[in-house]
GROMACS .gro file of C-alpha atoms in nm:
model
  307
    1UNK     CA    1  -1.665   0.301  -0.190
    2UNK     CA    2  -1.585   0.197   0.160
    3UNK     CA    3  -1.732  -0.067   0.420
    4UNK     CA    4  -1.594  -0.103   0.735
    5UNK     CA    5  -1.232  -0.159   0.697
    6UNK     CA    6  -1.251  -0.213   0.339
    7UNK     CA    7  -1.231   0.026   0.043
    8UNK     CA    8  -1.298  -0.029  -0.310
    9UNK     CA    9  -1.165   0.253  -0.527
   10UNK     CA   10  -1.105   0.320  -0.910
   11UNK     CA   11  -0.747   0.342  -1.004
   12UNK     CA   12  -0.702   0.689  -1.182
   13UNK     CA   13  -0.385   0.790  -1.404
   14UNK     CA   14  -0.334   1.132  -1.531
   15UNK     CA   15  -0.327   1.061  -1.891
   16UNK     CA   16  -0.191   1.302  -2.166
   17UNK     CA   17  -0.442   1.523  -2.322
   18UNK     CA   18  -0.661   1.324  -2.568
   19UNK     CA   19  -0.537   0.973  -2.451
   20UNK     CA   20  -0.828   0.726  -2.348
   21UNK     CA   21  -0.750   0.437  -2.128
   22UNK     CA   22  -0.838   0.122  -2.279
   23UNK     CA   23  -0.858  -0.087  -1.932
   24UNK     CA   24  -1.001  -0.027  -1.623
   25UNK     CA   25  -0.891  -0.119  -1.260
   26UNK     CA   26  -1.045  -0.112  -0.920
   27UNK     CA   27  -0.840  -0.173  -0.606
   28UNK     CA   28  -0.990  -0.345  -0.293
   29UNK     CA   29  -0.784  -0.229   0.019
   30UNK     CA   30  -0.817  -0.350   0.384
   31UNK     CA   31  -0.711  -0.104   0.634
   32UNK     CA   32  -0.547   0.095   0.340
   33UNK     CA   33  -0.342  -0.227   0.263
   34UNK     CA   34  -0.398  -0.328  -0.124
   35UNK     CA   35  -0.534  -0.668  -0.140
   36UNK     CA   36  -0.644  -0.737  -0.510
   37UNK     CA   37  -0.752  -0.536  -0.821
   38UNK     CA   38  -1.057  -0.594  -1.044
   39UNK     CA   39  -0.942  -0.532  -1.373
   40UNK     CA   40  -1.155  -0.495  -1.715
   41UNK     CA   41  -0.916  -0.587  -1.995
   42UNK     CA   42  -0.953  -0.584  -2.368
   43UNK     CA   43  -1.145  -0.929  -2.357
   44UNK     CA   44  -1.222  -1.013  -2.021
   45UNK     CA   45  -1.233  -0.900  -1.633
   46UNK     CA   46  -0.978  -1.062  -1.404
   47UNK     CA   47  -0.827  -1.028  -1.074
   48UNK     CA   48  -0.497  -0.841  -1.106
   49UNK     CA   49  -0.283  -0.762  -0.902
   50UNK     CA   50  -0.324  -1.024  -0.625
   51UNK     CA   51  -0.114  -0.980  -0.293
   52UNK     CA   52  -0.015  -1.209  -0.032
   53UNK     CA   53  -0.043  -1.077   0.333
   54UNK     CA   54   0.323  -0.957   0.305
   55UNK     CA   55   0.247  -0.753  -0.009
   56UNK     CA   56   0.399  -0.974  -0.273
   57UNK     CA   57   0.224  -1.007  -0.604
   58UNK     CA   58   0.172  -1.406  -0.694
   59UNK     CA   59   0.031  -1.402  -1.065
   60UNK     CA   60   0.126  -1.259  -1.385
   61UNK     CA   61  -0.113  -1.012  -1.598
   62UNK     CA   62  -0.009  -1.106  -1.932
   63UNK     CA   63   0.296  -1.327  -1.988
   64UNK     CA   64   0.480  -1.317  -2.312
   65UNK     CA   65   0.422  -1.688  -2.390
   66UNK     CA   66   0.030  -1.665  -2.343
   67UNK     CA   67  -0.071  -1.306  -2.317
   68UNK     CA   68  -0.443  -1.429  -2.285
   69UNK     CA   69  -0.316  -1.573  -1.945
   70UNK     CA   70  -0.467  -1.281  -1.737
   71UNK     CA   71  -0.348  -1.366  -1.372
   72UNK     CA   72  -0.646  -1.505  -1.228
   73UNK     CA   73  -0.983  -1.535  -1.458
   74UNK     CA   74  -1.280  -1.724  -1.567
   75UNK     CA   75  -1.326  -1.817  -1.927
   76UNK     CA   76  -1.397  -2.115  -2.193
   77UNK     CA   77  -1.275  -2.152  -2.518
   78UNK     CA   78  -1.566  -2.392  -2.655
   79UNK     CA   79  -1.905  -2.230  -2.614
   80UNK     CA   80  -2.172  -2.381  -2.838
   81UNK     CA   81  -2.513  -2.177  -2.881
   82UNK     CA   82  -2.815  -2.410  -2.995
   83UNK     CA   83  -2.986  -2.137  -3.223
   84UNK     CA   84  -3.334  -2.281  -3.310
   85UNK     CA   85  -3.423  -2.283  -3.685
   86UNK     CA   86  -3.758  -2.443  -3.674
   87UNK     CA   87  -3.945  -2.697  -3.420
   88UNK     CA   88  -3.719  -2.982  -3.344
   89UNK     CA   89  -3.414  -2.834  -3.511
   90UNK     CA   90  -3.126  -2.618  -3.456
   91UNK     CA   91  -2.825  -2.482  -3.565
   92UNK     CA   92  -2.486  -2.459  -3.387
   93UNK     CA   93  -2.302  -2.133  -3.343
   94UNK     CA   94  -1.956  -2.160  -3.176
   95UNK     CA   95  -1.755  -1.921  -2.993
   96UNK     CA   96  -1.414  -1.875  -2.797
   97UNK     CA   97  -1.401  -1.684  -2.494
   98UNK     CA   98  -1.042  -1.805  -2.399
   99UNK     CA   99  -0.813  -1.634  -2.677
  100UNK     CA  100  -0.827  -1.289  -2.826
  101UNK     CA  101  -0.796  -1.430  -3.167
  102UNK     CA  102  -0.954  -1.735  -3.347
  103UNK     CA  103  -0.879  -2.034  -3.184
  104UNK     CA  104  -0.929  -2.379  -3.350
  105UNK     CA  105  -1.170  -2.222  -3.592
  106UNK     CA  106  -1.394  -2.026  -3.316
  107UNK     CA  107  -1.404  -1.661  -3.335
  108UNK     CA  108  -1.303  -1.442  -3.024
  109UNK     CA  109  -1.568  -1.313  -2.800
  110UNK     CA  110  -1.562  -1.062  -2.507
  111UNK     CA  111  -1.642  -1.071  -2.134
  112UNK     CA  112  -1.770  -0.722  -2.032
  113UNK     CA  113  -1.817  -0.666  -1.643
  114UNK     CA  114  -2.050  -0.402  -1.484
  115UNK     CA  115  -1.937  -0.208  -1.166
  116UNK     CA  116  -1.822  -0.408  -0.885
  117UNK     CA  117  -2.017  -0.346  -0.534
  118UNK     CA  118  -1.898  -0.407  -0.215
  119UNK     CA  119  -2.042  -0.507   0.131
  120UNK     CA  120  -1.872  -0.629   0.442
  121UNK     CA  121  -1.998  -0.925   0.663
  122UNK     CA  122  -1.755  -0.898   0.941
  123UNK     CA  123  -1.423  -0.673   1.000
  124UNK     CA  124  -1.201  -0.908   0.799
  125UNK     CA  125  -1.444  -1.022   0.527
  126UNK     CA  126  -1.585  -0.857   0.230
  127UNK     CA  127  -1.797  -0.954  -0.071
  128UNK     CA  128  -1.750  -0.830  -0.431
  129UNK     CA  129  -2.015  -0.880  -0.678
  130UNK     CA  130  -2.011  -0.827  -1.047
  131UNK     CA  131  -2.256  -0.880  -1.351
  132UNK     CA  132  -2.083  -1.005  -1.652
  133UNK     CA  133  -2.191  -1.026  -2.004
  134UNK     CA  134  -2.059  -1.278  -2.247
  135UNK     CA  135  -2.079  -1.126  -2.594
  136UNK     CA  136  -1.980  -1.272  -2.918
  137UNK     CA  137  -1.765  -1.115  -3.200
  138UNK     CA  138  -1.881  -0.878  -3.468
  139UNK     CA  139  -2.059  -1.110  -3.740
  140UNK     CA  140  -2.321  -1.099  -3.999
  141UNK     CA  141  -2.661  -0.994  -3.846
  142UNK     CA  142  -2.476  -0.881  -3.499
  143UNK     CA  143  -2.274  -0.577  -3.553
  144UNK     CA  144  -2.250  -0.532  -3.184
  145UNK     CA  145  -2.175  -0.911  -3.124
  146UNK     CA  146  -2.465  -1.147  -2.998
  147UNK     CA  147  -2.508  -1.182  -2.604
  148UNK     CA  148  -2.448  -1.542  -2.539
  149UNK     CA  149  -2.460  -1.579  -2.168
  150UNK     CA  150  -2.487  -1.365  -1.841
  151UNK     CA  151  -2.294  -1.415  -1.542
  152UNK     CA  152  -2.346  -1.321  -1.173
  153UNK     CA  153  -1.998  -1.344  -1.004
  154UNK     CA  154  -1.964  -1.327  -0.641
  155UNK     CA  155  -1.617  -1.311  -0.453
  156UNK     CA  156  -1.573  -1.352  -0.080
  157UNK     CA  157  -1.242  -1.213   0.063
  158UNK     CA  158  -1.141  -1.291   0.389
  159UNK     CA  159  -0.807  -1.174   0.562
  160UNK     CA  160  -0.722  -1.488   0.748
  161UNK     CA  161  -0.419  -1.525   0.967
  162UNK     CA  162  -0.117  -1.574   0.729
  163UNK     CA  163  -0.345  -1.608   0.400
  164UNK     CA  164  -0.577  -1.391   0.203
  165UNK     CA  165  -0.882  -1.640   0.080
  166UNK     CA  166  -1.080  -1.582  -0.212
  167UNK     CA  167  -1.426  -1.771  -0.233
  168UNK     CA  168  -1.543  -1.736  -0.592
  169UNK     CA  169  -1.892  -1.820  -0.726
  170UNK     CA  170  -2.011  -1.782  -1.086
  171UNK     CA  171  -2.341  -1.857  -1.192
  172UNK     CA  172  -2.388  -1.873  -1.581
  173UNK     CA  173  -2.700  -1.839  -1.753
  174UNK     CA  174  -2.786  -1.849  -2.111
  175UNK     CA  175  -2.885  -1.522  -2.242
  176UNK     CA  176  -3.122  -1.639  -2.544
  177UNK     CA  177  -3.028  -2.002  -2.666
  178UNK     CA  178  -2.952  -2.336  -2.460
  179UNK     CA  179  -2.557  -2.352  -2.436
  180UNK     CA  180  -2.297  -2.640  -2.409
  181UNK     CA  181  -1.943  -2.568  -2.278
  182UNK     CA  182  -1.698  -2.809  -2.360
  183UNK     CA  183  -1.533  -3.055  -2.401
  184UNK     CA  184  -1.245  -2.882  -2.339
  185UNK     CA  185  -0.954  -2.828  -2.105
  186UNK     CA  186  -0.945  -2.456  -2.133
  187UNK     CA  187  -1.229  -2.370  -1.885
  188UNK     CA  188  -1.332  -2.255  -1.611
  189UNK     CA  189  -1.134  -2.118  -1.330
  190UNK     CA  190  -0.767  -2.045  -1.420
  191UNK     CA  191  -0.469  -1.872  -1.249
  192UNK     CA  192  -0.115  -1.806  -1.403
  193UNK     CA  193   0.137  -1.767  -1.134
  194UNK     CA  194   0.425  -1.486  -1.139
  195UNK     CA  195   0.739  -1.555  -1.387
  196UNK     CA  196   0.957  -1.588  -1.075
  197UNK     CA  197   0.741  -1.866  -0.934
  198UNK     CA  198   0.751  -2.127  -1.245
  199UNK     CA  199   0.938  -2.457  -1.190
  200UNK     CA  200   1.235  -2.351  -1.404
  201UNK     CA  201   1.295  -2.070  -1.168
  202UNK     CA  202   1.268  -2.264  -0.842
  203UNK     CA  203   0.890  -2.296  -0.782
  204UNK     CA  204   0.703  -2.635  -0.728
  205UNK     CA  205   0.349  -2.736  -0.792
  206UNK     CA  206   0.199  -3.026  -0.608
  207UNK     CA  207  -0.157  -3.172  -0.518
  208UNK     CA  208  -0.303  -3.309  -0.193
  209UNK     CA  209  -0.172  -3.695  -0.299
  210UNK     CA  210   0.181  -3.545  -0.306
  211UNK     CA  211   0.182  -3.567  -0.669
  212UNK     CA  212   0.467  -3.335  -0.798
  213UNK     CA  213   0.467  -3.121  -1.124
  214UNK     CA  214   0.210  -3.101  -1.403
  215UNK     CA  215   0.278  -3.431  -1.539
  216UNK     CA  216   0.265  -3.625  -1.215
  217UNK     CA  217  -0.050  -3.437  -1.105
  218UNK     CA  218  -0.263  -3.522  -1.421
  219UNK     CA  219  -0.581  -3.426  -1.493
  220UNK     CA  220  -0.812  -3.589  -1.246
  221UNK     CA  221  -0.839  -3.681  -0.878
  222UNK     CA  222  -0.673  -3.376  -0.710
  223UNK     CA  223  -0.862  -3.221  -0.421
  224UNK     CA  224  -0.639  -2.931  -0.421
  225UNK     CA  225  -0.340  -2.795  -0.627
  226UNK     CA  226  -0.083  -2.550  -0.474
  227UNK     CA  227   0.193  -2.345  -0.666
  228UNK     CA  228   0.475  -2.219  -0.463
  229UNK     CA  229   0.792  -2.022  -0.554
  230UNK     CA  230   1.008  -1.716  -0.517
  231UNK     CA  231   0.876  -1.373  -0.532
  232UNK     CA  232   1.186  -1.157  -0.483
  233UNK     CA  233   1.390  -1.038  -0.196
  234UNK     CA  234   1.437  -1.423  -0.096
  235UNK     CA  235   1.060  -1.435  -0.009
  236UNK     CA  236   0.879  -1.741  -0.096
  237UNK     CA  237   0.465  -1.720  -0.160
  238UNK     CA  238   0.209  -1.951  -0.287
  239UNK     CA  239  -0.135  -1.980  -0.423
  240UNK     CA  240  -0.371  -2.286  -0.391
  241UNK     CA  241  -0.684  -2.380  -0.571
  242UNK     CA  242  -0.948  -2.587  -0.411
  243UNK     CA  243  -1.268  -2.682  -0.606
  244UNK     CA  244  -1.603  -2.737  -0.449
  245UNK     CA  245  -1.599  -3.072  -0.297
  246UNK     CA  246  -1.935  -3.144  -0.400
  247UNK     CA  247  -1.801  -3.155  -0.765
  248UNK     CA  248  -1.481  -3.349  -0.678
  249UNK     CA  249  -1.604  -3.645  -0.882
  250UNK     CA  250  -1.630  -3.469  -1.205
  251UNK     CA  251  -1.351  -3.194  -1.161
  252UNK     CA  252  -1.046  -3.216  -1.400
  253UNK     CA  253  -0.724  -2.999  -1.397
  254UNK     CA  254  -0.468  -2.870  -1.643
  255UNK     CA  255  -0.150  -2.798  -1.467
  256UNK     CA  256   0.165  -2.701  -1.637
  257UNK     CA  257   0.513  -2.656  -1.480
  258UNK     CA  258   0.540  -2.308  -1.673
  259UNK     CA  259   0.282  -2.153  -1.447
  260UNK     CA  260  -0.083  -2.206  -1.526
  261UNK     CA  261  -0.355  -2.417  -1.341
  262UNK     CA  262  -0.702  -2.471  -1.497
  263UNK     CA  263  -1.005  -2.620  -1.303
  264UNK     CA  264  -1.322  -2.725  -1.473
  265UNK     CA  265  -1.562  -3.004  -1.520
  266UNK     CA  266  -1.572  -2.971  -1.899
  267UNK     CA  267  -1.266  -3.176  -2.002
  268UNK     CA  268  -1.430  -3.489  -2.080
  269UNK     CA  269  -1.799  -3.422  -2.167
  270UNK     CA  270  -2.017  -3.101  -2.244
  271UNK     CA  271  -2.216  -2.923  -2.002
  272UNK     CA  272  -2.559  -2.799  -2.114
  273UNK     CA  273  -2.700  -2.462  -1.980
  274UNK     CA  274  -3.013  -2.299  -2.026
  275UNK     CA  275  -3.203  -1.995  -1.885
  276UNK     CA  276  -3.375  -2.217  -1.649
  277UNK     CA  277  -3.087  -2.417  -1.554
  278UNK     CA  278  -2.758  -2.196  -1.513
  279UNK     CA  279  -2.423  -2.327  -1.432
  280UNK     CA  280  -2.320  -2.266  -1.082
  281UNK     CA  281  -1.942  -2.322  -1.008
  282UNK     CA  282  -1.721  -2.246  -0.694
  283UNK     CA  283  -1.376  -2.257  -0.636
  284UNK     CA  284  -1.178  -2.136  -0.339
  285UNK     CA  285  -0.817  -1.964  -0.376
  286UNK     CA  286  -0.575  -1.913  -0.101
  287UNK     CA  287  -0.284  -1.689  -0.132
  288UNK     CA  288  -0.005  -1.707   0.118
  289UNK     CA  289   0.328  -1.618   0.230
  290UNK     CA  290   0.632  -1.849   0.261
  291UNK     CA  291   0.528  -2.211   0.203
  292UNK     CA  292   0.234  -2.422   0.326
  293UNK     CA  293   0.209  -2.756   0.470
  294UNK     CA  294  -0.031  -3.016   0.334
  295UNK     CA  295  -0.208  -3.017   0.651
  296UNK     CA  296  -0.252  -2.658   0.625
  297UNK     CA  297  -0.412  -2.665   0.280
  298UNK     CA  298  -0.629  -2.954   0.401
  299UNK     CA  299  -0.755  -2.718   0.664
  300UNK     CA  300  -0.856  -2.464   0.412
  301UNK     CA  301  -1.003  -2.709   0.211
  302UNK     CA  302  -1.195  -2.843   0.512
  303UNK     CA  303  -1.342  -2.485   0.562
  304UNK     CA  304  -1.479  -2.468   0.203
  305UNK     CA  305  -1.833  -2.277   0.264
  306UNK     CA  306  -2.111  -2.523   0.261
  307UNK     CA  307  -1.872  -2.828   0.315
   0.00000   0.00000   0.00000
């Protein structure tokens, strides 16, 4: 599919006879240059690869220490479905959509994305949209797994001077029963930097207040977090996460020097979701070459849509 200077095409491999691909990837290009891939993995869709304007990849698809860290992804490990049993009573069915095995007693589910669609607003901007089903594991009475939630995901991709900007919006609706997310640090927006960018390899991670390192940044108070480091050939690159300013008072972070950054509002208390009251969350990612000044990242934050 092509709109203006953007193309969205499936990545096709010539597999041996009888071989079946277990994953699927669609590449977004601008003027023929790859920007990012939308990948359907074994347990979830995610964004990989993700390139700077100069063509350097800044994320890791499935690192050895945490193979469930899939580049740039959305997930939650503590999802509780409130299933009615009789008027005024319910049972709690709990699910894990973060790790692809039982985690803290919760069986793993999968996120299954439908085909991505593409439309362009301007010559340097495109909109990607996907519908995603959050499906629980195979269990008694649900041989295909229960559909727990449905998500409408929208990514506005902008080729800005010296940067690639991704404005991600997720609208998560309960499929059958009211849901609770959290409390947990394993939600909602996540990214994992390339191995070469972690602190032990010469990378740095900081926030808008000048706090350095995962322990220094802590879990609350940051308006943005930026991870920068070497990406090969003597080059440097970075990725910054900027949450919705309207949610700043309840945004929490999990930041680790070994490369993961998670942003959500579920760390201290659960969030209730129903069919009539979906969860709408937004985050801006900025991917850039070299390093960025605090002023530059502040400017990207000031341009958050609707702020």
